[in-house]
DNA sequence: TCCTAGTTGCAACTCAGTCTCAATTATGAC
DNA sequence: GTCATAATTGAGACTGAGTTGCAACTAGGA
C-alpha cells in the first residue's frame, strides 16, 4: 500500500517512531470506508483485538492529517469525522441533517471562484470548508409524504 | 428598529414572553458590530449593568436565530461566533488563522452552483457553510518578511 | 387580580478533546 | 547485540463550550 510508505516516510522525516499503535491506527483507517469518527475507530481496534487508547488515537490523528493520509471534517455540534484521502482529490460535502448521510461533490468552478476571491484580497488560502446541509432525496421524500 | 418588532412578533407567534433578559440580549446584539462570541455578549451585559446568566443567553441565542435576527458561525475547535443579519443578505467568510480577522465574501455564482449540485441529487438545501481559512494580507506579509 | 405556562439563575452535568506523568519502547550509535 | 535517549504510551485528571434539572419568579391573558 502506498499509504504505509507515505506514513513511514513522514515519521522518519520528523524523527518520529513507527509504533505498534500507529500501525494499528493506520490499518484501521485504511480498512474503514466513508466518513468515520473516533468512536468507530476505537470500536474497530477492540474488534480487531488490538486496542489503542483514546489519548493515543487523538494524538495520532493530526499526524495522519499532516502526512496527507486522512482529512478531517469539522461538522456542527463538534462532531468531527475523518475520511481517507490517499489517492483521492479534494471534494466538499452535502450532509443530510435527518439521516446523517454524507454525499460528496466537486466543482472546479467553485474552487476557481475561491481562488479569485482570495487573490482580490491578498488572502493566502491554506484550506476551506464547504458544507451544504439539508435533506437527502430519500428523507425529503419521506417528509413530503408525511406532510402531504 | 425593525429587529425589535421582528423579535416581538416571533415571540408572540410562538407564545413566548418578552422578558427583561430578552430585551437586554437583543439590545446588546444590536449594539455589537462584527462577528462576536458569547463571552463578548456576557461582558457587554455586565458593562451595561444588566447581567444575564450564561444559561439564559445560551437558551435565547437559538431563538434569535430562528427569528432571523442573528446568524451563527460554527468555526473550528468549537468556537462559535454570531453576527447580526437584520437587513443584510447571506454571505460567507474568509478567516485568518493567524490574527482571527474575519472577512466576508459573496458570490452569486457559488450559490448558483450549490443549487445546481443539490438539484442534480434531489437534495433539499436548508443551509450551508463556506469558510476559507488562511492568512490575511497583513499576516501573510508579516510571514513573508520573517521567512525571507 | 389571579392563574399558569413560560422563564430565570445556579450549579451540576455532559461530551469532545487535551494534558500530566510514570512506565515503556523504537531507533541510532557503538 | 547492547546501550542511551528521546519519543510514545495508557490511565485518569482536567478543560471549556454548551446543556439540563430544579425551585423560585414573572409575563400576559382570562
Ligand atoms: Zn437523509
Ligand atoms: Zn468526503
Ligand atoms: Zn491575519
Ligand atoms: Zn459575516
Coordinates of C-alpha atoms (C1' of nucleotides) and ligand atoms in Angstrom, one line a residue:
Chain A
X1 CA 0.0 0.0 0.0
X2 CA 1.1 3.5 -0.8
X3 CA -0.3 4.9 2.4
X4 CA 2.0 2.9 4.6
X5 CA 5.2 4.0 2.9
X6 CA 3.9 7.5 2.9
X7 CA 3.3 7.4 6.7
X8 CA 6.7 5.7 7.4
X9 CA 8.3 8.4 5.3
X10 CA 6.5 11.2 7.2
X11 CA 7.5 9.7 10.5
X12 CA 11.2 9.3 9.7
X13 CA 11.4 12.8 8.2
X14 CA 10.1 14.1 11.5
X15 CA 12.2 11.8 13.8
X16 CA 9.0 10.0 14.9
X17 CA 8.7 6.3 15.6
X18 CA 6.7 3.6 13.9
X19 CA 5.0 2.1 16.9
X20 CA 2.6 -0.8 17.1
X21 CA -0.2 1.7 17.9
X22 CA 0.5 3.7 14.8
X23 CA 0.4 0.6 12.6
X24 CA -2.9 -0.4 14.2
X25 CA -4.4 3.0 13.7
X26 CA -3.3 3.2 10.1
X27 CA -4.6 -0.3 9.4
X28 CA -8.0 0.6 10.8
X29 CA -8.1 3.8 8.9
X30 CA -7.3 2.1 5.7
X31 CA -9.9 -0.5 6.3
X32 CA -12.7 1.9 7.0
X33 CA -14.8 3.3 4.2
X34 CA -16.7 6.6 4.1
X35 CA -16.7 9.3 6.7
X36 CA -15.9 7.8 10.1
X37 CA -15.5 9.2 13.6
X38 CA -13.2 8.5 16.6
X39 CA -15.6 6.0 18.2
X40 CA -15.8 3.9 15.1
X41 CA -12.1 3.6 15.0
X42 CA -11.9 2.7 18.7
X43 CA -14.6 0.1 18.2
X44 CA -12.6 -1.2 15.3
X45 CA -9.4 -1.5 17.4
X46 CA -11.3 -3.6 20.0
X47 CA -13.0 -5.8 17.4
X48 CA -9.6 -6.5 15.9
X49 CA -8.1 -7.3 19.3
X50 CA -5.6 -4.5 19.0
X51 CA -6.8 -1.9 21.5
X52 CA -5.4 1.6 21.3
X53 CA -6.2 4.2 23.9
X54 CA -8.4 7.2 23.1
X55 CA -5.5 9.5 24.0
X56 CA -3.1 7.8 21.6
X57 CA -5.7 7.9 18.8
X58 CA -6.3 11.6 19.4
X59 CA -2.5 12.2 19.4
X60 CA -2.0 10.5 16.1
X61 CA -4.9 11.7 14.0
X62 CA -3.2 15.1 13.4
X63 CA -0.1 13.2 12.2
X64 CA -2.1 11.2 9.7
X65 CA -3.6 14.5 8.5
X66 CA -0.2 16.2 8.2
X67 CA 1.0 13.1 6.3
X68 CA -1.9 13.7 3.8
X69 CA -3.4 10.3 4.6
X70 CA -6.7 11.4 6.1
X71 CA -8.8 14.6 6.1
X72 CA -10.8 16.0 9.0
X73 CA -14.4 17.2 8.5
X74 CA -15.5 19.6 11.2
X75 CA -19.2 19.3 11.5
X76 CA -21.8 21.2 13.5
X77 CA -22.0 20.5 17.3
X78 CA -18.4 19.4 17.5
X79 CA -18.9 16.1 15.7
X80 CA -15.6 15.5 13.9
X81 CA -15.4 13.0 11.1
X82 CA -12.4 11.7 9.1
X83 CA -12.0 10.3 5.7
X84 CA -9.2 8.6 3.8
X85 CA -7.6 10.9 1.3
X86 CA -4.8 8.8 -0.3
X87 CA -5.3 8.7 -4.0
X88 CA -8.3 10.9 -3.9
X89 CA -8.6 14.6 -4.7
X90 CA -10.3 17.4 -2.8
X91 CA -14.1 17.4 -2.6
X92 CA -16.8 19.0 -0.4
X93 CA -19.9 17.7 1.3
X94 CA -23.7 17.5 1.3
X95 CA -24.9 16.5 4.8
X96 CA -28.4 15.2 5.4
X97 CA -29.5 16.5 8.8
X98 CA -32.2 13.9 9.0
X99 CA -30.3 10.6 8.5
X100 CA -26.7 11.7 8.7
X101 CA -25.9 10.7 5.1
X102 CA -22.9 12.4 3.7
X103 CA -22.6 12.9 -0.1
X104 CA -19.7 14.4 -1.9
X105 CA -19.4 17.0 -4.6
X106 CA -16.7 18.7 -6.5
X107 CA -16.7 21.9 -8.5
X108 CA -13.8 23.3 -10.4
X109 CA -15.8 26.5 -10.8
X110 CA -16.3 26.9 -7.0
X111 CA -12.6 26.3 -6.4
X112 CA -11.7 28.8 -9.1
X113 CA -14.0 31.5 -7.6
X114 CA -12.5 30.9 -4.2
X115 CA -9.0 31.5 -5.6
X116 CA -10.2 34.6 -7.2
X117 CA -11.8 35.9 -4.0
X118 CA -8.6 35.3 -2.2
X119 CA -6.4 36.9 -4.8
X120 CA -8.5 40.1 -4.8
X121 CA -8.0 40.4 -1.0
X122 CA -4.4 39.4 -0.8
X123 CA -5.6 36.4 1.3
X124 CA -3.4 33.3 1.2
X125 CA -5.8 30.3 1.4
X126 CA -4.5 27.3 3.4
X127 CA -7.8 25.4 3.4
X128 CA -11.5 25.7 3.2
X129 CA -14.7 24.1 4.4
X130 CA -17.8 24.0 2.1
X131 CA -20.7 22.0 3.5
X132 CA -24.3 22.0 2.3
X133 CA -26.8 21.0 4.9
X134 CA -30.3 19.8 4.1
X135 CA -32.4 16.7 3.4
X136 CA -31.2 13.9 1.1
X137 CA -33.6 12.7 -1.6
X138 CA -34.9 9.8 0.5
X139 CA -35.5 11.9 3.6
X140 CA -37.0 14.8 1.6
X141 CA -39.4 12.2 0.0
X142 CA -40.4 10.9 3.4
X143 CA -41.1 14.4 4.6
X144 CA -43.2 15.2 1.6
X145 CA -45.3 12.1 2.1
X146 CA -45.7 12.8 5.8
X147 CA -46.7 16.4 5.4
X148 CA -48.9 15.8 2.3
Chain B
X1 CA -35.7 49.4 15.0
X2 CA -37.0 46.7 12.8
X3 CA -35.3 43.9 14.7
X4 CA -37.2 44.6 17.9
X5 CA -40.6 44.3 16.2
X6 CA -39.4 41.2 14.4
X7 CA -38.4 39.6 17.6
X8 CA -41.6 40.6 19.5
X9 CA -43.5 39.2 16.5
X10 CA -41.6 35.9 16.6
X11 CA -42.1 35.6 20.3
X12 CA -45.9 36.2 20.3
X13 CA -46.3 33.9 17.3
X14 CA -44.7 31.2 19.4
X15 CA -46.5 32.0 22.7
X16 CA -43.1 33.1 24.2
X17 CA -42.7 36.0 26.6
X18 CA -40.8 39.3 26.1
X19 CA -38.7 39.3 29.3
X20 CA -36.3 41.8 30.6
X21 CA -33.4 39.4 29.8
X22 CA -34.6 39.0 26.2
X23 CA -34.7 42.8 25.8
X24 CA -31.2 43.1 27.2
X25 CA -29.8 40.4 25.0
X26 CA -31.4 41.9 21.9
X27 CA -30.0 45.3 22.8
X28 CA -26.5 44.0 23.3
X29 CA -26.7 42.1 20.0
X30 CA -27.9 45.1 18.1
X31 CA -25.1 47.2 19.6
X32 CA -22.3 44.8 18.7
X33 CA -20.7 45.0 15.3
X34 CA -18.8 42.3 13.5
X35 CA -18.6 38.6 14.4
X36 CA -19.0 38.3 18.2
X37 CA -19.0 35.5 20.6
X38 CA -20.8 34.5 23.8
X39 CA -18.2 36.0 26.1
X40 CA -18.3 39.3 24.4
X41 CA -22.0 39.5 24.9
X42 CA -21.7 38.5 28.6
X43 CA -19.1 41.1 29.2
X44 CA -21.4 43.6 27.5
X45 CA -24.3 42.7 29.8
X46 CA -22.0 43.4 32.8
X47 CA -20.7 46.6 31.4
X48 CA -24.2 47.8 30.8
X49 CA -25.2 46.9 34.4
X50 CA -27.8 44.4 33.1
X51 CA -26.4 41.0 33.8
X52 CA -27.9 38.0 32.1
X53 CA -26.8 34.5 33.0
X54 CA -24.8 32.3 30.7
X55 CA -27.6 29.7 30.7
X56 CA -30.2 32.3 29.7
X57 CA -28.0 33.6 26.9
X58 CA -27.4 30.1 25.5
X59 CA -31.2 29.4 25.8
X60 CA -32.0 32.5 23.8
X61 CA -29.5 32.6 21.0
X62 CA -31.3 29.9 19.1
X63 CA -34.5 32.0 19.3
X64 CA -32.7 35.0 17.8
X65 CA -31.5 32.7 15.0
X66 CA -35.0 31.3 14.4
X67 CA -36.3 34.9 14.3
X68 CA -33.7 35.6 11.6
X69 CA -32.0 38.3 13.7
X70 CA -28.6 36.7 14.0
X71 CA -26.6 34.0 12.3
X72 CA -24.3 31.5 13.9
X73 CA -20.9 30.8 12.5
X74 CA -19.5 27.4 13.6
X75 CA -15.8 27.7 13.5
X76 CA -13.1 25.1 14.1
X77 CA -12.3 24.0 17.7
X78 CA -15.9 24.7 18.8
X79 CA -15.5 28.5 18.8
X80 CA -18.9 29.7 17.8
X81 CA -19.5 33.3 16.7
X82 CA -22.6 35.2 15.9
X83 CA -23.4 38.2 13.6
X84 CA -26.3 40.4 13.1
X85 CA -28.4 39.5 10.0
X86 CA -31.2 42.0 10.0
X87 CA -31.2 44.0 6.8
X88 CA -28.2 42.0 5.4
X89 CA -28.1 39.3 2.9
X90 CA -26.3 36.0 3.0
X91 CA -22.5 35.9 2.7
X92 CA -19.6 33.6 3.5
X93 CA -16.3 34.0 5.3
X94 CA -12.5 34.2 5.0
X95 CA -10.9 33.5 8.3
X96 CA -7.3 34.4 9.2
X97 CA -5.9 31.7 11.3
X98 CA -3.1 34.0 12.5
X99 CA -4.9 37.0 13.8
X100 CA -8.5 35.9 13.9
X101 CA -9.7 38.5 11.3
X102 CA -12.9 37.6 9.6
X103 CA -13.6 38.9 6.1
X104 CA -16.8 38.4 4.2
X105 CA -17.4 37.5 0.6
X106 CA -20.4 36.9 -1.6
X107 CA -20.7 35.0 -4.8
X108 CA -23.9 34.5 -6.8
X109 CA -22.0 32.0 -9.0
X110 CA -21.1 29.8 -6.0
X111 CA -24.7 30.0 -4.7
X112 CA -26.0 29.0 -8.2
X113 CA -23.6 26.1 -8.4
X114 CA -24.7 24.9 -5.0
X115 CA -28.3 25.0 -6.1
X116 CA -27.4 23.0 -9.2
X117 CA -25.4 20.4 -7.2
X118 CA -28.4 19.9 -4.9
X119 CA -30.9 19.8 -7.8
X120 CA -28.9 17.0 -9.5
X121 CA -29.0 14.9 -6.4
X122 CA -32.6 15.6 -5.3
X123 CA -31.1 17.2 -2.2
X124 CA -33.1 19.9 -0.4
X125 CA -30.7 22.5 0.9
X126 CA -31.6 24.2 4.2
X127 CA -28.4 25.9 4.8
X128 CA -24.7 25.9 4.1
X129 CA -21.3 26.8 5.5
X130 CA -18.5 28.0 3.2
X131 CA -15.3 29.1 5.0
X132 CA -12.0 29.9 3.6
X133 CA -9.1 29.6 6.1
X134 CA -5.7 31.1 5.6
X135 CA -3.6 34.2 6.2
X136 CA -4.9 37.7 5.7
X137 CA -2.9 40.2 3.6
X138 CA -1.3 41.7 6.7
X139 CA -0.4 38.4 8.3
X140 CA 0.8 36.9 5.0
X141 CA 3.1 39.9 4.6
X142 CA 4.5 39.5 8.1
X143 CA 5.2 35.9 7.4
X144 CA 7.0 36.6 4.1
X145 CA 9.2 39.2 5.8
X146 CA 10.0 36.8 8.7
X147 CA 10.8 33.8 6.4
X148 CA 12.6 35.9 3.8
Chain C
dT1 C1' -56.5 40.4 40.2
dC2 C1' -55.5 35.6 39.5
dC3 C1' -53.7 31.7 37.1
dT4 C1' -50.5 29.3 34.7
dA5 C1' -47.3 28.3 31.2
dG6 C1' -43.0 30.1 30.3
dT7 C1' -38.6 31.9 32.2
dT8 C1' -34.7 32.6 35.1
dG9 C1' -30.1 31.7 37.8
dC10 C1' -27.5 28.4 39.7
dA11 C1' -24.9 24.5 40.0
dA12 C1' -24.4 20.0 38.5
dC13 C1' -23.6 17.8 34.4
dT14 C1' -22.2 16.2 29.6
dC15 C1' -19.1 15.4 25.9
dA16 C1' -15.2 16.0 22.9
dG17 C1' -10.8 16.7 23.2
dT18 C1' -6.2 17.7 25.9
dC19 C1' -2.7 17.1 29.3
dT20 C1' 0.3 15.1 33.0
dC21 C1' 3.1 11.6 34.4
dA22 C1' 5.3 7.3 35.3
dA23 C1' 6.3 3.3 32.8
dT24 C1' 7.6 1.5 28.2
dT25 C1' 9.8 1.2 23.6
dA26 C1' 11.8 2.4 18.9
dT27 C1' 15.8 3.7 16.9
dG28 C1' 20.6 5.1 16.2
dA29 C1' 25.4 4.7 18.0
dC30 C1' 28.7 1.7 19.5
Chain D
dG1 C1' 23.7 -7.4 20.4
dT2 C1' 23.9 -3.7 24.0
dC3 C1' 23.1 0.9 25.5
dA4 C1' 21.4 5.5 25.8
dT5 C1' 17.9 8.5 24.9
dA6 C1' 14.2 10.8 23.1
dA7 C1' 9.7 9.5 21.7
dT8 C1' 5.5 7.2 23.0
dT9 C1' 2.0 5.0 25.6
dG10 C1' -2.4 4.4 28.8
dA11 C1' -4.9 6.0 32.7
dG12 C1' -7.1 9.3 34.5
dA13 C1' -7.5 14.1 35.8
dC14 C1' -8.7 18.1 33.5
dT15 C1' -10.7 21.8 30.3
dG16 C1' -14.1 24.6 28.0
dA17 C1' -18.3 25.0 25.4
dG18 C1' -22.7 24.1 26.0
dT19 C1' -26.9 21.8 28.4
dT20 C1' -30.0 20.5 31.9
dG21 C1' -32.8 19.9 36.4
dC22 C1' -34.9 22.4 39.6
dA23 C1' -37.1 25.7 42.7
dA24 C1' -38.2 30.5 42.6
dC25 C1' -40.1 34.1 39.7
dT26 C1' -42.9 36.6 36.1
dA27 C1' -45.4 38.0 31.7
dG28 C1' -49.6 38.3 30.0
dG29 C1' -54.2 36.5 29.1
dA30 C1' -58.9 35.5 31.4
Ligands
LIG1 ZN1 -31.3 11.7 4.8
LIG2 ZN1 -15.8 13.1 1.7
LIG3 ZN1 -4.4 37.9 9.9
LIG4 ZN1 -20.2 37.7 8.4

